[in-house]
CSV table of C-alpha atoms in Angstrom, one decimal:
chain,number,residue,atom,x,y,z
O,1,MET,CA,0.0,0.0,0.0
O,2,ALA,CA,1.3,3.5,-0.9
O,3,PRO,CA,2.2,5.7,2.1
O,4,SER,CA,-0.2,8.4,3.2
O,5,LEU,CA,2.1,10.4,5.4
O,6,LEU,CA,3.5,13.5,3.7
O,7,TYR,CA,7.3,13.0,4.5
O,8,PRO,CA,9.8,15.9,4.3
O,9,LYS,CA,10.9,14.4,1.0
O,10,ILE,CA,7.8,12.9,-0.5
O,11,SER,CA,9.3,9.8,-1.9
O,12,THR,CA,11.7,9.1,1.0
O,13,PRO,CA,10.2,7.7,4.3
O,14,THR,CA,12.0,8.6,7.4
O,15,PRO,CA,13.2,6.0,9.8
O,16,SER,CA,10.3,4.6,11.8
O,17,ILE,CA,10.8,4.7,15.5
O,18,ILE,CA,9.0,1.9,17.5
O,19,HIS,CA,10.3,2.5,20.8
O,20,SER,CA,12.3,5.2,22.8
O,21,GLU,CA,13.9,4.9,26.3
O,22,GLY,CA,16.4,7.2,27.9
O,23,ASN,CA,18.7,8.6,25.2
O,24,TYR,CA,18.0,5.8,22.7
O,25,LEU,CA,15.5,5.7,19.8
O,26,THR,CA,14.9,2.0,18.4
O,27,THR,CA,14.0,1.8,14.7
O,28,SER,CA,11.7,-0.7,13.0
O,29,ASP,CA,15.0,-2.2,11.4
O,30,GLY,CA,16.6,-2.8,14.7
O,31,ARG,CA,19.0,0.2,15.1
O,32,ARG,CA,19.5,1.8,18.6
O,33,ILE,CA,20.2,5.5,17.8
O,34,PHE,CA,21.6,7.7,20.5
O,35,ASP,CA,19.5,11.0,20.5
O,36,ALA,CA,22.3,13.5,20.8
O,37,SER,CA,19.9,16.2,19.5
O,38,GLY,CA,17.0,15.7,21.7
O,39,GLY,CA,15.0,15.5,18.6
O,40,ALA,CA,15.2,19.4,17.9
O,41,ALA,CA,16.7,20.3,21.1
O,42,VAL,CA,13.4,19.3,22.9
O,43,ALA,CA,13.8,15.9,24.8
O,44,CYS,CA,15.5,17.4,27.8
O,45,LEU,CA,14.8,14.6,30.0
O,46,GLY,CA,15.4,11.9,27.5
O,47,HIS,CA,12.6,9.5,26.5
O,48,ASN,CA,9.9,7.6,28.4
O,49,ASP,CA,10.3,9.1,31.8
O,50,PRO,CA,7.5,7.3,33.9
O,51,ARG,CA,7.1,10.3,36.3
O,52,VAL,CA,6.0,12.5,33.3
O,53,LYS,CA,3.7,9.8,32.0
O,54,GLU,CA,2.1,9.5,35.4
O,55,ALA,CA,1.4,13.2,35.6
O,56,ILE,CA,-0.2,13.1,32.1
O,57,LEU,CA,-2.4,10.2,33.1
O,58,ALA,CA,-3.4,12.0,36.3
O,59,GLN,CA,-4.3,15.1,34.4
O,60,LEU,CA,-6.5,13.0,32.0
O,61,ASP,CA,-8.3,11.6,34.9
O,62,GLN,CA,-9.2,15.2,36.1
O,63,THR,CA,-9.7,17.4,32.9
O,64,ALA,CA,-8.4,16.6,29.4
O,65,TYR,CA,-9.5,19.9,27.8
O,66,VAL,CA,-11.2,23.2,28.5
O,67,TYR,CA,-11.4,26.3,26.4
O,68,SER,CA,-8.9,28.7,28.1
O,69,PRO,CA,-10.9,32.0,27.3
O,70,PHE,CA,-13.8,30.4,29.3
O,71,PHE,CA,-12.0,28.4,32.0
O,72,THR,CA,-8.6,27.8,33.7
O,73,VAL,CA,-7.3,24.6,35.5
O,74,PRO,CA,-4.8,24.2,38.3
O,75,ALA,CA,-2.1,22.9,36.1
O,76,ALA,CA,-2.2,26.0,34.0
O,77,GLU,CA,-2.0,28.2,37.1
O,78,GLU,CA,0.8,26.2,38.4
O,79,ILE,CA,3.1,26.3,35.4
O,80,ALA,CA,2.5,30.1,34.9
O,81,SER,CA,3.3,30.7,38.6
O,82,PHE,CA,6.5,28.6,38.2
O,83,LEU,CA,7.5,30.6,35.2
O,84,THR,CA,6.9,34.1,36.7
O,85,GLU,CA,8.5,33.1,40.1
O,86,SER,CA,11.6,31.7,38.0
O,87,THR,CA,12.3,35.3,36.8
O,88,ASP,CA,11.8,36.8,40.4
O,89,GLY,CA,8.6,38.4,39.0
O,90,LYS,CA,10.4,40.3,36.4
O,91,MET,CA,8.1,38.6,33.9
O,92,GLU,CA,4.6,39.0,35.4
O,93,ARG,CA,2.2,37.1,33.3
O,94,VAL,CA,2.3,34.0,31.1
O,95,PHE,CA,0.3,33.1,28.0
O,96,VAL,CA,0.5,29.3,27.4
O,97,VAL,CA,0.3,28.0,23.7
O,98,SER,CA,1.2,24.9,21.9
O,99,SER,CA,4.5,25.6,20.1
O,100,GLY,CA,7.3,28.1,19.9
O,101,THR,CA,5.9,29.5,16.6
O,102,GLU,CA,2.7,30.1,18.4
O,103,ALA,CA,4.5,31.9,21.1
O,104,ILE,CA,6.3,34.1,18.7
O,105,GLU,CA,3.0,34.9,16.8
O,106,ALA,CA,1.6,36.0,20.2
O,107,ALA,CA,4.7,38.1,21.2
O,108,LEU,CA,4.3,40.0,17.8
O,109,LYS,CA,0.6,40.6,18.5
O,110,MET,CA,1.3,41.6,22.0
O,111,ALA,CA,4.0,44.1,21.0
O,112,ARG,CA,1.6,45.8,18.5
O,113,GLN,CA,-1.2,45.8,21.0
O,114,TYR,CA,1.1,47.4,23.7
O,115,PHE,CA,1.4,50.5,21.5
O,116,THR,CA,-2.2,50.6,20.8
O,117,GLU,CA,-2.8,50.9,24.4
O,118,LEU,CA,-0.7,54.0,24.7
O,119,ARG,CA,-1.7,57.5,23.6
O,120,GLU,CA,-1.1,58.8,20.0
O,121,PRO,CA,1.2,58.9,18.2
O,122,GLN,CA,2.5,55.5,19.5
O,123,TRP,CA,-0.3,53.8,17.6
O,124,GLN,CA,1.6,54.2,14.3
O,125,ARG,CA,4.2,51.6,15.5
O,126,THR,CA,3.9,48.6,13.2
O,127,ARG,CA,7.4,47.6,12.3
O,128,PHE,CA,10.0,45.0,13.8
O,129,ILE,CA,13.7,44.7,13.4
O,130,ALA,CA,15.2,41.3,13.6
O,131,ARG,CA,18.5,39.7,12.4
O,132,LYS,CA,19.7,37.9,9.4
O,133,GLN,CA,20.3,34.1,9.7
O,134,SER,CA,17.6,34.0,12.4
O,135,TYR,CA,14.7,31.7,12.8
O,136,HIS,CA,11.4,32.4,14.7
O,137,GLY,CA,9.1,29.8,13.3
O,138,ASN,CA,7.2,28.7,10.2
O,139,THR,CA,3.8,30.4,10.2
O,140,LEU,CA,3.6,33.6,8.1
O,141,GLY,CA,4.1,36.0,10.9
O,142,SER,CA,7.0,34.2,12.5
O,143,LEU,CA,8.6,33.2,9.1
O,144,GLY,CA,8.5,37.0,8.0
O,145,THR,CA,10.1,37.9,11.2
O,146,GLY,CA,13.0,35.3,10.7
O,147,GLY,CA,15.9,36.2,8.4
O,148,HIS,CA,16.7,32.8,7.0
O,149,LYS,CA,16.7,33.3,3.1
O,150,VAL,CA,16.2,29.7,2.1
O,151,ARG,CA,13.3,29.1,4.4
O,152,ARG,CA,11.6,32.4,3.3
O,153,ALA,CA,12.4,32.2,-0.4
O,154,ILE,CA,9.2,30.9,-2.1
O,155,TYR,CA,7.0,32.6,0.5
O,156,GLU,CA,8.5,36.1,0.1
O,157,PRO,CA,5.6,37.3,-2.0
O,158,ILE,CA,3.0,36.6,0.9
O,159,LEU,CA,5.3,37.6,3.9
O,160,ALA,CA,4.6,40.8,5.6
O,161,GLN,CA,6.8,43.7,4.6
O,162,ASN,CA,7.0,45.4,8.1
O,163,VAL,CA,10.2,43.6,9.1
O,164,SER,CA,13.9,44.6,8.4
O,165,HIS,CA,16.9,42.6,9.3
O,166,ILE,CA,20.3,43.6,10.5
O,167,SER,CA,23.6,41.6,11.2
O,168,PRO,CA,23.5,38.8,13.8
O,169,CYS,CA,26.1,38.8,16.5
O,170,TYR,CA,28.4,36.1,14.8
O,171,PRO,CA,32.1,36.8,15.8
O,172,TYR,CA,33.5,33.8,14.0
O,173,ARG,CA,32.7,35.4,10.6
O,174,ASP,CA,31.8,39.0,11.2
O,175,MET,CA,34.5,40.4,13.7
O,176,LYS,CA,37.2,42.3,11.9
O,177,GLU,CA,40.8,41.5,12.3
O,178,GLY,CA,42.1,43.3,15.3
O,179,GLU,CA,38.6,44.4,16.4
O,180,SER,CA,38.0,44.2,20.1
O,181,GLU,CA,34.8,42.7,21.5
O,182,ASP,CA,33.8,46.0,22.8
O,183,ASP,CA,34.3,47.5,19.4
O,184,TYR,CA,32.4,44.8,17.7
O,185,VAL,CA,29.5,45.3,20.1
O,186,ALA,CA,29.6,49.0,19.5
O,187,ARG,CA,29.5,48.5,15.7
O,188,LEU,CA,26.4,46.1,16.0
O,189,ALA,CA,24.6,48.6,18.2
O,190,ASP,CA,25.4,51.4,15.8
O,191,GLU,CA,23.8,49.2,13.0
O,192,LEU,CA,20.7,48.8,15.1
O,193,GLU,CA,20.5,52.5,15.7
O,194,ALA,CA,20.9,53.3,12.1
O,195,GLU,CA,18.1,50.9,11.2
O,196,PHE,CA,15.7,52.6,13.7
O,197,LEU,CA,16.6,55.9,12.0
O,198,ARG,CA,16.2,54.6,8.6
O,199,VAL,CA,12.7,53.2,9.1
O,200,GLY,CA,11.6,55.9,11.6
O,201,PRO,CA,12.2,55.4,15.3
O,202,ASP,CA,8.5,56.0,16.1
O,203,THR,CA,7.5,53.1,13.8
O,204,VAL,CA,9.3,50.3,15.5
O,205,CYS,CA,7.4,48.0,18.0
O,206,ALA,CA,10.4,45.8,19.0
O,207,PHE,CA,13.7,44.4,18.2
O,208,VAL,CA,13.5,40.4,18.0
O,209,ALA,CA,16.4,38.2,18.6
O,210,GLU,CA,17.3,34.7,19.8
O,211,THR,CA,19.2,35.1,23.1
O,212,MET,CA,21.4,32.3,21.9
O,213,SER,CA,21.0,31.4,18.2
O,214,GLY,CA,19.5,28.2,16.9
O,215,THR,CA,19.9,26.0,13.9
O,216,THR,CA,20.1,28.7,11.3
O,217,LEU,CA,23.3,30.3,12.9
O,218,GLY,CA,24.5,27.4,15.1
O,219,CYS,CA,24.7,27.9,18.8
O,220,VAL,CA,26.5,31.2,18.8
O,221,PRO,CA,26.7,32.8,22.3
O,222,ALA,CA,26.4,36.6,22.3
O,223,VAL,CA,29.6,38.6,22.8
O,224,PRO,CA,29.7,40.1,26.3
O,225,GLY,CA,27.7,43.2,26.6
O,226,TYR,CA,25.8,42.7,23.2
O,227,PHE,CA,22.3,42.5,24.5
O,228,LYS,CA,22.9,45.3,27.1
O,229,ALA,CA,23.9,47.5,24.1
O,230,MET,CA,21.0,46.5,21.9
O,231,LYS,CA,18.5,47.0,24.7
O,232,GLU,CA,19.9,50.5,25.3
O,233,VAL,CA,19.2,51.3,21.7
O,234,CYS,CA,15.6,50.0,22.0
O,235,ASP,CA,15.1,51.8,25.2
O,236,ARG,CA,16.3,55.1,23.8
O,237,HIS,CA,13.7,54.7,21.1
O,238,GLY,CA,10.9,53.5,23.2
O,239,ALA,CA,10.7,50.1,21.5
O,240,LEU,CA,10.4,46.7,23.2
O,241,LEU,CA,13.0,43.9,23.4
O,242,ILE,CA,11.6,40.4,22.5
O,243,LEU,CA,14.0,37.5,23.2
O,244,ASP,CA,13.3,34.2,21.5
O,245,GLU,CA,14.2,31.4,23.8
O,246,VAL,CA,12.2,28.7,22.2
O,247,MET,CA,15.2,26.6,21.6
O,248,SER,CA,17.9,28.2,24.0
O,249,GLY,CA,15.6,28.6,27.0
O,250,MET,CA,14.3,26.5,29.9
O,251,GLY,CA,17.8,25.2,31.0
O,252,ARG,CA,19.4,24.6,27.7
O,253,THR,CA,22.3,26.9,28.1
O,254,GLY,CA,22.9,26.4,31.8
O,255,THR,CA,20.4,28.8,33.4
O,256,LEU,CA,16.6,28.4,33.2
O,257,HIS,CA,16.4,31.6,31.1
O,258,ALA,CA,19.3,32.2,28.6
O,259,TRP,CA,19.0,36.0,29.4
O,260,GLU,CA,20.0,35.6,32.9
O,261,GLN,CA,23.5,35.3,31.5
O,262,GLU,CA,23.3,38.5,29.5
O,263,GLY,CA,22.5,41.0,32.1
O,264,VAL,CA,19.2,42.1,30.5
O,265,VAL,CA,15.5,41.5,31.1
O,266,PRO,CA,13.4,41.3,28.1
O,267,ASP,CA,9.9,42.9,27.7
O,268,LEU,CA,8.5,39.8,26.1
O,269,GLN,CA,10.1,36.4,26.1
O,270,THR,CA,9.2,33.1,24.3
O,271,VAL,CA,9.8,29.6,25.4
O,272,ALA,CA,8.9,26.1,24.2
O,273,LYS,CA,11.1,23.1,23.7
O,274,GLY,CA,12.5,22.5,27.1
O,275,LEU,CA,9.3,23.5,28.8
O,276,GLY,CA,7.5,20.1,28.2
O,277,ALA,CA,10.6,18.1,27.0
O,278,GLY,CA,8.6,16.8,24.0
O,279,TYR,CA,6.0,14.8,26.2
O,280,ALA,CA,3.3,17.3,25.1
O,281,PRO,CA,3.2,20.2,22.7
O,282,ILE,CA,3.6,23.4,24.8
O,283,GLY,CA,5.1,26.9,24.5
O,284,ALA,CA,4.7,30.1,26.3
O,285,LEU,CA,4.9,33.9,26.1
O,286,LEU,CA,6.2,35.5,29.2
O,287,VAL,CA,5.2,39.1,29.5
O,288,GLY,CA,7.1,41.8,31.4
O,289,SER,CA,5.7,44.4,33.7
O,290,ARG,CA,5.9,47.2,31.3
O,291,VAL,CA,3.6,45.5,28.9
O,292,VAL,CA,1.2,44.1,31.7
O,293,ASP,CA,0.8,47.6,33.1
O,294,ALA,CA,-0.2,49.1,29.7
O,295,LEU,CA,-2.7,46.4,29.2
O,296,SER,CA,-4.0,46.6,32.6
O,297,ASN,CA,-4.5,50.3,32.4
O,298,GLY,CA,-5.9,50.1,28.9
O,299,THR,CA,-8.3,47.5,27.3
O,300,GLY,CA,-7.7,45.1,30.2
O,301,GLY,CA,-6.9,42.0,28.0
O,302,PHE,CA,-5.0,40.5,25.2
O,303,ILE,CA,-6.8,40.5,21.9
O,304,HIS,CA,-5.7,37.0,20.8
O,305,SER,CA,-6.6,33.5,21.6
O,306,GLN,CA,-6.2,29.9,20.2
O,307,THR,CA,-8.1,26.7,20.6
O,308,TYR,CA,-5.6,24.9,22.5
O,309,GLN,CA,-4.0,27.5,24.6
O,310,GLY,CA,-3.3,26.5,28.1
O,311,HIS,CA,-4.2,22.9,27.3
O,312,PRO,CA,-4.5,21.1,30.6
O,313,VAL,CA,-2.5,18.0,29.7
O,314,ALA,CA,0.3,20.1,28.3
O,315,CYS,CA,0.4,22.3,31.4
O,316,ALA,CA,0.5,19.3,33.7
O,317,THR,CA,3.3,17.8,31.5
O,318,ALA,CA,5.3,21.0,31.9
O,319,VAL,CA,4.9,21.1,35.7
O,320,ALA,CA,6.0,17.6,36.0
O,321,VAL,CA,9.1,18.2,33.7
O,322,GLN,CA,10.0,21.4,35.6
O,323,LYS,CA,9.8,19.7,39.0
O,324,ILE,CA,12.2,16.9,37.8
O,325,ILE,CA,14.8,19.4,36.5
O,326,ARG,CA,14.6,21.4,39.7
O,327,GLU,CA,14.6,18.3,42.2
O,328,GLU,CA,17.4,16.5,40.4
O,329,ILE,CA,19.5,19.8,40.1
O,330,LEU,CA,19.9,19.3,36.4
O,331,LEU,CA,20.8,22.8,35.6
O,332,GLU,CA,24.0,22.1,37.3
O,333,ASN,CA,24.5,19.0,35.4
O,334,VAL,CA,23.9,21.1,32.2
O,335,ARG,CA,26.7,23.4,33.2
O,336,VAL,CA,29.2,20.6,34.1
O,337,GLN,CA,28.5,18.3,31.4
O,338,GLY,CA,28.2,21.1,28.9
O,339,GLN,CA,31.7,22.4,29.8
O,340,TYR,CA,33.1,18.8,29.3
O,341,LEU,CA,31.2,18.5,26.0
O,342,GLY,CA,32.8,21.6,24.7
O,343,GLU,CA,36.3,20.7,26.0
O,344,LEU,CA,36.0,17.2,24.3
O,345,LEU,CA,34.7,18.6,21.0
O,346,THR,CA,37.6,21.0,20.9
O,347,GLU,CA,40.2,18.4,21.9
O,348,ARG,CA,39.0,15.8,19.3
O,349,LEU,CA,37.8,17.9,16.5
O,350,ALA,CA,39.3,21.4,16.4
O,351,GLY,CA,42.1,20.2,14.4
O,352,HIS,CA,40.1,18.7,11.7
O,353,PRO,CA,40.6,20.7,8.3
O,354,HIS,CA,36.9,20.9,7.7
O,355,VAL,CA,35.8,21.8,11.2
O,356,GLY,CA,36.0,25.7,11.1
O,357,ASP,CA,34.5,26.5,14.5
O,358,ILE,CA,33.2,24.8,17.6
O,359,ARG,CA,30.9,26.9,19.7
O,360,GLY,CA,28.2,26.6,22.5
O,361,ARG,CA,27.2,27.0,25.9
O,362,GLY,CA,25.6,24.6,28.4
O,363,LEU,CA,24.4,21.5,26.5
O,364,PHE,CA,23.9,23.4,23.2
O,365,TRP,CA,27.0,23.1,20.9
O,366,ALA,CA,27.5,23.4,17.2
O,367,LEU,CA,30.2,22.4,14.7
O,368,GLU,CA,30.6,24.7,11.7
O,369,PHE,CA,32.0,22.9,8.6
O,370,VAL,CA,34.1,24.8,6.0
O,371,LYS,CA,35.6,23.8,2.7
O,372,ASP,CA,38.8,26.0,3.3
O,373,LYS,CA,39.6,26.5,6.9
O,374,ALA,CA,42.2,29.2,6.4
O,375,ILE,CA,39.7,31.7,4.7
O,376,LYS,CA,36.6,30.3,6.4
O,377,ARG,CA,35.1,29.4,3.0
O,378,PRO,CA,31.8,27.5,3.4
O,379,PHE,CA,30.7,24.5,1.5
O,380,PRO,CA,28.3,25.5,-1.3
O,381,ALA,CA,24.8,24.8,-0.6
O,382,GLU,CA,24.3,22.2,-3.3
O,383,GLU,CA,26.7,19.8,-1.5
O,384,GLY,CA,24.2,19.5,1.3
O,385,ILE,CA,27.1,18.8,3.8
O,386,ALA,CA,24.9,19.2,7.0
O,387,GLN,CA,22.3,16.8,5.8
O,388,LYS,CA,25.0,14.4,4.7
O,389,VAL,CA,26.5,14.3,8.2
O,390,HIS,CA,23.1,14.0,9.7
O,391,ARG,CA,22.1,11.0,7.4
O,392,THR,CA,25.6,9.4,7.9
O,393,GLY,CA,25.1,9.6,11.7
O,394,LEU,CA,21.8,7.6,11.4
O,395,GLU,CA,23.5,4.7,9.6
O,396,LYS,CA,24.1,1.5,11.6
O,397,GLU,CA,27.9,2.0,11.8
O,398,HIS,CA,27.4,5.2,13.8
O,399,CYS,CA,23.7,5.3,15.3
O,400,ILE,CA,23.7,8.8,16.4
O,401,SER,CA,21.4,11.8,15.8
O,402,VAL,CA,22.5,15.3,15.5
O,403,ILE,CA,20.6,18.4,14.1
O,404,PRO,CA,21.7,19.5,10.7
O,405,GLY,CA,21.6,23.3,9.8
O,406,ALA,CA,22.4,25.2,6.6
O,407,GLY,CA,22.9,28.6,5.3
O,408,VAL,CA,24.7,29.8,8.4
O,409,ALA,CA,27.4,31.7,6.5
O,410,ASP,CA,25.2,34.0,4.4
O,411,GLY,CA,21.7,32.6,4.6
O,412,VAL,CA,22.3,30.1,1.7
O,413,ASN,CA,25.7,28.6,2.1
O,414,GLY,CA,27.4,27.3,5.3
O,415,ASP,CA,26.8,24.2,7.2
O,416,ILE,CA,26.6,23.2,11.0
O,417,VAL,CA,25.4,20.3,13.1
O,418,GLN,CA,24.1,20.8,16.6
O,419,ILE,CA,24.5,18.7,19.7
O,420,ALA,CA,21.8,19.2,22.3
O,421,PRO,CA,21.5,16.1,24.5
O,422,ALA,CA,19.3,15.5,27.6
O,423,TYR,CA,20.0,17.5,30.8
O,424,ASN,CA,20.6,14.3,32.7
O,425,ILE,CA,23.4,13.1,30.5
O,426,SER,CA,26.4,11.5,32.1
O,427,ARG,CA,30.1,12.1,31.6
O,428,GLU,CA,30.3,8.7,29.9
O,429,GLU,CA,27.6,9.5,27.5
O,430,ILE,CA,29.3,12.7,26.6
O,431,GLU,CA,32.4,10.8,25.7
O,432,LEU,CA,30.2,8.3,23.6
O,433,ILE,CA,28.6,11.3,21.8
O,434,VAL,CA,32.0,12.9,20.9
O,435,THR,CA,33.4,9.6,19.9
O,436,ARG,CA,30.5,8.8,17.5
O,437,VAL,CA,30.3,12.4,16.1
O,438,GLU,CA,34.1,12.1,15.3
O,439,GLY,CA,33.5,8.8,13.5
O,440,VAL,CA,30.8,10.4,11.4
O,441,ILE,CA,32.9,13.4,10.5
O,442,ASN,CA,35.7,11.2,9.5
O,443,ASP,CA,33.4,9.1,7.5
O,444,VAL,CA,32.0,12.0,5.6
O,445,PHE,CA,35.2,14.0,5.1
O,446,GLY,CA,37.9,11.5,5.7
O,447,ALA,CA,40.1,11.1,8.7
O,448,GLN,CA,42.3,14.1,9.4
């Protein structure tokens, strides 16, 4: 019988997983694949945790679904309280959705509504400034905000025209020879300032950025002082700062919120992947006091809703996941094992002629591949290097899953793979990951 499922490549079925346990995925043809990517940096507790399954069943016994504009449930209140308390109250309210993309859509709408709640002429603010080689989701609003050329390409005619893009914080390729980090930060802040002035400072709702970049740039930590400088520009022009932590948040970089390491507090923040660890679809928009106050003193509500927002089962799942992370002190493990992962990747692969850069923080690392290391020349897009590394990793000789990313160098060319294992990973499992990744790279490129 012909397949009915629409695969990413229609004629190429993806491997069928018949069981998952801990860090391993078992395929229908008998392979045991080590999940070093957590899916898409999602499965932060590994797979098949009985405590999370118990919480899901308990919630199903209570309430499976209510419509959030009409009703609330204890699990929704509990996860919202956990999130606001985790920021020491700096983010005052939480809007729970079903994905990171939905959280970004809500953030864009919230930013626009914030300015409609203020007196004229603030109502004319309709624009957003984001970054090149960024990714904020695949719906039309979120895709239009992101700056990834290939993902946007065929949809450009139907994307909104109210977003402009500036350079990312990408020191490996963009810092000039002899330029200090302070000078680099100043240059990027000047670029943001110039973009505000170009489009009209009083037309911009917000600057949108991933606190630590995801797959379209490859786990690039911000240069020290970068986000402080960018927020100063936003504050000077009265615009909001939206930080996208869909991939980097909820512990992935070693603190529950990635912005805790940057010395800034956003006005709006999105989270998703590590919130529910893949056991249920969930994301959230965290709303800062400045925005909450404007809504409270204005219309008194958020003009936006979705059918599955605040889903009881998803909320109960997130509560269970976050309790496990806290009780098992897993953020400390993220920091310790993440440092070891970075050290081991550097020791084993930094000398490879086609590994141009190794970067990351916490359990969020990437390898950038280059054709010519001396001049950082990327492989051309048509060679599909990242996908080749990913596919080779899934073969029975290696049995490891990593996340491929392309277009990092200029939006079209440039390849990375990400490593984003579970927060409860052990030192021995870190060593296994690096050994298998090294084997894959040597298989694809030849041993160094």
